[in-house]
Coordinates of C-alpha atoms in Angstrom, one line a residue:
X845 CA 108.4 -48.2 52.5
X846 CA 111.0 -51.0 52.3
X847 CA 110.0 -52.2 55.8
X848 CA 106.4 -52.1 54.7
X849 CA 107.2 -54.3 51.7
X850 CA 109.0 -56.8 54.0
X851 CA 106.1 -56.9 56.4
X852 CA 103.5 -57.6 53.6
X853 CA 105.8 -60.2 52.0
X854 CA 106.2 -62.0 55.3
X855 CA 102.5 -62.1 55.8
X856 CA 101.8 -63.4 52.3
X857 CA 104.5 -66.1 52.8
X858 CA 102.4 -67.2 55.8
X859 CA 99.3 -67.4 53.6
X860 CA 97.8 -64.2 54.9
X861 CA 96.0 -62.0 52.3
X862 CA 96.9 -58.3 51.9
X863 CA 94.0 -55.9 51.6
X864 CA 93.0 -53.3 49.1
X865 CA 94.5 -50.3 51.0
X866 CA 97.8 -52.1 51.4
X867 CA 98.0 -52.9 47.7
X868 CA 97.2 -49.2 47.0
X869 CA 100.1 -48.2 49.3
X870 CA 102.4 -50.5 47.3
X871 CA 101.3 -48.8 44.1
X872 CA 102.4 -45.4 45.5
X873 CA 106.1 -46.6 45.2
X874 CA 107.7 -44.2 42.7
X875 CA 109.0 -45.9 39.6
X876 CA 112.0 -43.5 39.8
X877 CA 112.9 -44.9 43.3
X878 CA 115.0 -47.7 41.9
X879 CA 116.0 -49.2 45.2
X880 CA 112.5 -49.5 46.5
X881 CA 111.1 -50.8 43.2
X882 CA 113.9 -53.4 43.2
X883 CA 112.9 -54.5 46.7
X884 CA 109.3 -54.8 45.7
X885 CA 110.3 -57.0 42.7
X886 CA 112.6 -59.2 44.8
X887 CA 109.8 -59.7 47.4
X888 CA 107.3 -60.7 44.6
X889 CA 109.9 -63.2 43.3
X890 CA 110.2 -64.7 46.7
X891 CA 106.4 -65.2 46.9
X892 CA 106.5 -66.8 43.5
X893 CA 109.2 -69.2 44.5
X894 CA 107.3 -70.2 47.7
X895 CA 104.0 -70.9 46.1
X896 CA 104.7 -71.7 42.5
X897 CA 108.3 -73.1 42.4
X898 CA 110.4 -72.9 39.3
X899 CA 108.2 -74.5 36.7
X900 CA 107.2 -72.2 33.8
X901 CA 104.1 -72.8 31.8
X902 CA 103.8 -72.0 28.1
X903 CA 100.5 -71.7 26.3
X904 CA 99.6 -71.0 22.6
X905 CA 96.5 -69.9 20.7
X906 CA 95.1 -70.1 17.2
X907 CA 92.8 -67.5 15.9
X908 CA 90.1 -70.0 14.8
X909 CA 87.5 -67.5 13.6
X910 CA 88.3 -63.9 12.8
X911 CA 86.6 -60.6 12.4
X912 CA 83.0 -59.2 12.2
X913 CA 82.5 -59.3 15.9
X914 CA 79.2 -57.8 17.1
X915 CA 80.8 -56.3 20.2
X916 CA 82.3 -52.8 20.4
X917 CA 85.3 -53.4 22.7
X918 CA 87.4 -50.3 22.0
X919 CA 90.8 -52.1 21.9
X920 CA 89.8 -54.8 19.5
X921 CA 90.8 -55.1 15.8
X922 CA 88.1 -57.7 15.2
X923 CA 85.1 -55.5 16.1
X924 CA 82.7 -54.9 13.3
X925 CA 82.2 -51.4 14.7
X926 CA 85.7 -50.3 13.6
X927 CA 87.7 -50.3 10.3
X928 CA 91.0 -52.0 11.1
X929 CA 91.8 -54.2 8.2
X930 CA 91.7 -57.3 10.4
X931 CA 91.3 -60.6 8.5
X932 CA 87.8 -62.1 8.3
X933 CA 87.3 -65.8 8.0
X934 CA 84.9 -68.5 9.4
X935 CA 85.7 -71.3 11.8
X936 CA 88.7 -73.3 10.8
X937 CA 88.5 -77.0 10.1
X938 CA 89.5 -79.7 12.6
X939 CA 92.3 -80.7 10.3
X940 CA 93.7 -77.1 10.3
X941 CA 93.3 -76.9 14.1
X942 CA 95.3 -80.1 14.5
X943 CA 98.0 -78.9 12.1
X944 CA 98.5 -75.8 14.2
X945 CA 98.4 -77.7 17.4
X946 CA 101.0 -80.3 16.2
X947 CA 103.4 -77.4 15.4
X948 CA 103.4 -76.0 18.9
X949 CA 103.4 -79.4 20.5
X950 CA 106.6 -80.3 18.8
X951 CA 108.1 -76.9 19.8
X952 CA 107.4 -77.5 23.5
X953 CA 104.2 -75.7 24.4
X954 CA 102.1 -77.0 27.3
X955 CA 98.7 -75.7 26.4
X956 CA 96.7 -75.0 23.2
X957 CA 93.6 -72.9 22.8
X958 CA 91.3 -72.0 20.0
X959 CA 90.0 -68.4 20.1
X960 CA 86.9 -67.2 18.1
X961 CA 85.6 -63.8 17.4
X962 CA 82.0 -63.0 18.3
X963 CA 79.9 -62.2 21.4
X964 CA 79.9 -65.8 22.7
X965 CA 78.8 -69.4 22.3
X966 CA 75.3 -70.9 22.7
X967 CA 74.9 -74.5 23.6
X968 CA 72.3 -75.2 20.9
X969 CA 74.2 -73.6 18.1
X970 CA 75.9 -75.1 15.0
X971 CA 79.1 -73.5 16.0
X972 CA 79.1 -75.1 19.4
X973 CA 78.6 -78.5 17.7
X974 CA 81.5 -77.9 15.3
X975 CA 83.8 -76.8 18.1
X976 CA 82.9 -79.8 20.2
X977 CA 83.9 -82.0 17.2
X978 CA 87.2 -80.1 16.8
X979 CA 88.1 -80.4 20.5
X980 CA 87.4 -84.1 20.5
X981 CA 89.6 -84.5 17.4
X982 CA 92.4 -82.6 19.1
X983 CA 92.1 -84.6 22.3
X984 CA 92.5 -87.8 20.4
X985 CA 95.6 -86.7 18.5
X986 CA 97.7 -84.5 20.8
X987 CA 99.0 -84.5 24.4
X988 CA 98.6 -80.7 24.9
X989 CA 96.2 -79.5 27.6
X990 CA 93.2 -78.0 25.8
X991 CA 91.9 -74.5 26.5
X992 CA 89.1 -72.5 24.9
X993 CA 88.2 -68.8 24.4
X994 CA 84.8 -68.2 22.9
X995 CA 83.4 -65.2 24.7
X996 CA 80.2 -64.9 26.8
X997 CA 79.0 -68.5 26.7
X998 CA 76.0 -70.2 28.4
X999 CA 76.2 -73.2 30.7
X1000 CA 75.2 -75.7 28.1
X1001 CA 78.0 -74.6 25.7
X1002 CA 80.6 -74.6 28.5
X1003 CA 79.5 -78.1 29.6
X1004 CA 79.9 -79.2 26.0
X1005 CA 83.4 -77.9 25.8
X1006 CA 84.3 -79.6 29.1
X1007 CA 82.9 -82.9 27.9
X1008 CA 84.8 -82.7 24.7
X1009 CA 88.2 -82.5 26.5
X1010 CA 88.7 -78.8 27.2
X1011 CA 90.3 -78.2 30.6
X1012 CA 90.5 -74.4 30.8
X1013 CA 88.2 -71.6 29.7
X1014 CA 89.8 -68.2 29.0
X1015 CA 87.6 -65.2 29.6
X1016 CA 89.2 -61.9 30.6
X1017 CA 87.6 -59.3 32.9
X1018 CA 89.7 -56.7 31.0
X1019 CA 89.6 -54.1 33.7
X1020 CA 87.9 -53.0 36.9
X1021 CA 84.1 -53.2 37.3
X1022 CA 83.9 -49.4 37.4
X1023 CA 86.1 -48.8 34.4
X1024 CA 84.6 -51.4 32.1
X1025 CA 81.7 -49.3 30.8
X1026 CA 84.4 -47.0 29.3
X1027 CA 85.6 -49.7 26.9
X1028 CA 82.5 -51.7 26.0
X1029 CA 78.8 -50.9 25.7
X1030 CA 77.4 -54.0 24.0
X1031 CA 77.7 -56.2 27.1
X1032 CA 78.3 -55.8 30.8
X1033 CA 81.1 -56.6 33.2
X1034 CA 78.5 -58.7 35.1
X1035 CA 78.0 -60.9 32.0
X1036 CA 81.7 -61.6 32.0
X1037 CA 81.7 -62.5 35.6
X1038 CA 78.7 -64.8 35.1
X1039 CA 80.5 -66.7 32.3
X1040 CA 83.5 -67.3 34.6
X1041 CA 81.3 -68.7 37.3
X1042 CA 79.4 -70.9 34.9
X1043 CA 82.7 -72.3 33.5
X1044 CA 83.8 -73.1 37.0
X1045 CA 80.4 -74.7 37.7
X1046 CA 80.7 -77.2 34.9
X1047 CA 84.2 -78.2 36.0
X1048 CA 86.5 -75.9 33.9
X1049 CA 89.5 -74.1 35.2
X1050 CA 89.4 -70.4 34.4
X1051 CA 92.1 -68.2 32.9
X1052 CA 91.1 -64.6 33.3
X1053 CA 93.0 -61.3 33.4
X1054 CA 92.9 -58.1 31.5
X1055 CA 94.6 -55.3 29.5
X1056 CA 96.7 -52.5 31.0
X1057 CA 96.9 -49.2 29.2
X1058 CA 93.2 -48.8 28.3
X1059 CA 93.2 -45.5 30.1
X1060 CA 92.5 -47.0 33.5
X1061 CA 94.2 -46.0 36.7
X1062 CA 96.5 -48.1 38.9
X1063 CA 93.5 -48.4 41.3
X1064 CA 91.5 -50.0 38.5
X1065 CA 94.2 -52.6 37.9
X1066 CA 94.3 -53.4 41.6
X1067 CA 90.5 -53.7 41.8
X1068 CA 90.6 -56.1 39.0
X1069 CA 93.3 -58.2 40.8
X1070 CA 91.1 -58.5 43.9
X1071 CA 88.1 -59.4 41.7
X1072 CA 90.2 -62.2 40.2
X1073 CA 91.2 -63.3 43.7
X1074 CA 87.6 -63.5 44.8
X1075 CA 86.7 -65.5 41.7
X1076 CA 89.5 -68.0 42.3
X1077 CA 91.0 -68.0 38.8
X1078 CA 94.1 -70.1 38.5
X1079 CA 95.8 -68.3 35.5
X1080 CA 96.0 -64.5 35.0
X1081 CA 97.1 -63.3 31.6
X1082 CA 98.6 -59.8 31.7
X1083 CA 98.1 -57.9 28.4
X1084 CA 99.6 -54.5 27.6
X1085 CA 97.6 -52.5 25.1
X1086 CA 99.0 -52.6 21.6
X1087 CA 97.0 -49.7 20.1
X1088 CA 95.4 -50.8 16.8
X1089 CA 94.9 -48.2 14.1
X1090 CA 91.2 -47.8 13.4
X1091 CA 90.2 -48.5 17.0
X1092 CA 89.1 -45.8 19.5
X1093 CA 92.2 -46.4 21.5
X1094 CA 94.7 -46.1 18.6
X1095 CA 96.3 -43.0 20.2
X1096 CA 96.5 -44.2 23.8
X1097 CA 99.7 -43.2 25.6
X1098 CA 102.1 -46.1 26.2
X1099 CA 102.7 -47.2 29.8
X1100 CA 106.1 -46.7 31.3
X1101 CA 107.8 -50.1 31.4
X1102 CA 108.7 -49.6 35.1
X1103 CA 105.0 -49.0 35.8
X1104 CA 104.2 -52.3 34.2
X1105 CA 106.9 -54.0 36.2
X1106 CA 105.7 -52.5 39.5
X1107 CA 102.1 -53.7 38.8
X1108 CA 103.3 -57.3 38.0
X1109 CA 105.0 -57.4 41.4
X1110 CA 101.8 -56.1 43.2
X1111 CA 99.7 -58.7 41.4
X1112 CA 102.0 -61.4 42.8
X1113 CA 101.3 -60.1 46.3
X1114 CA 97.5 -60.2 45.7
X1115 CA 97.6 -63.5 43.7
X1116 CA 100.4 -65.5 45.3
X1117 CA 99.5 -68.9 43.9
X1118 CA 98.2 -68.0 40.4
X1119 CA 100.0 -68.4 37.1
X1120 CA 100.8 -64.8 36.3
X1121 CA 101.0 -65.0 32.5
X1122 CA 102.8 -62.8 30.1
X1123 CA 100.3 -62.2 27.2
X1124 CA 99.9 -59.7 24.4
X1125 CA 102.0 -56.6 24.4
X1126 CA 104.7 -57.7 26.7
X1127 CA 107.2 -56.3 24.2
X1128 CA 106.2 -53.0 25.7
X1129 CA 108.4 -53.9 28.6
X1130 CA 111.5 -53.6 26.3
X1131 CA 114.7 -54.5 28.2
X1132 CA 112.7 -55.2 31.3
X1133 CA 110.9 -58.2 29.9
X1134 CA 113.3 -60.6 31.6
X1135 CA 113.1 -58.6 34.8
X1136 CA 109.3 -59.3 34.9
X1137 CA 110.2 -63.0 35.0
X1138 CA 112.0 -62.3 38.2
X1139 CA 109.2 -60.1 39.6
X1140 CA 106.3 -62.6 39.7
X1141 CA 105.7 -63.9 36.2
X1142 CA 105.7 -67.7 35.9
X1143 CA 104.0 -68.4 32.6
X1144 CA 103.5 -67.0 29.2
X1145 CA 101.4 -66.9 26.1
X1146 CA 103.9 -67.6 23.3
X1147 CA 104.1 -67.6 19.6
X1148 CA 101.9 -65.3 17.4
X1149 CA 98.8 -63.8 19.1
X1150 CA 95.5 -62.9 17.6
X1151 CA 96.2 -59.8 15.6
X1152 CA 99.6 -58.8 16.8
X1153 CA 102.9 -60.6 16.4
X1154 CA 104.2 -62.4 19.5
X1155 CA 107.5 -64.2 20.0
X1156 CA 108.8 -67.6 19.1
X1157 CA 108.5 -70.5 21.5
X1158 CA 112.2 -71.3 21.2
X1159 CA 113.2 -67.7 22.1
X1160 CA 110.8 -67.8 25.1
X1161 CA 112.2 -71.1 26.3
X1162 CA 115.7 -69.7 26.2
X1163 CA 114.7 -66.6 28.1
X1164 CA 112.9 -68.6 30.7
X1165 CA 115.8 -71.0 31.3
X1166 CA 118.3 -68.0 31.5
X1167 CA 116.3 -66.9 34.5
X1168 CA 116.4 -70.1 36.5
X1169 CA 113.1 -71.7 35.5
X1170 CA 112.5 -75.3 34.5
X1171 CA 110.2 -76.2 31.5
X1172 CA 108.2 -79.4 31.8

């Protein structure tokens, strides 16, 4: 297996793509085989160094509208279908958005995103007009790169976001095409893919990843990685399920941290040039969180997340620098 890892690594370093079966073979590495797992992680780190260098990217989000979402995503605290005690409030003001953005800009973040609950954004809606005003206001008052996360949105809405200064649209696939029907019934996987393609069409970069620990298999995670490769997304957030009481997944079994580490490394083989981004739930890695940074991770969502507590920007910057990265 160690020779197999080396052969695949050498091919990726030559800009050759590995295929699905080869990725599946990597996933068969036992997490109890410490030496082989270490070899996989070292190879992933070499790939990261070759294609991404040592720069580390930090992004932040603000929960700009919370709760009462019409969709029934089984992992989500903000769904109106479940009783979770999540906060409920309307779209925040442009002044509040700027206040939050200024805080993280001073602390050293690179990107800033507003995230809103709900199915998605329509181009002819009042909410779209309000968001356009907020993003224009932010663009005029901060230097951070602006991102947006507003669900299944139409082309007109996405063009409006782009014209108002947003550079990146975040919209996760969440899991594989085959597994997705097990976690949501109110919209389809195809609708998510279509939103990504429309965002790219109007000129937005796309940040898209998923959640591990929903009950999916390793094969599902690998299928999602190849879907992301095909879509050409530039940033891939990796979330680990943080089971929320009151949701259908509240009793899901936690993933083994070494399984998470192995899959991060495999994602780097499949997506050599992408930002592989630590996102929600990375604390599930425990003591291996820093090891992930030496196994393919080169970016992170930092600060507090939507409905779970994250980490501080300062502690993340210290961790990143300890592991040989530079922060712009």
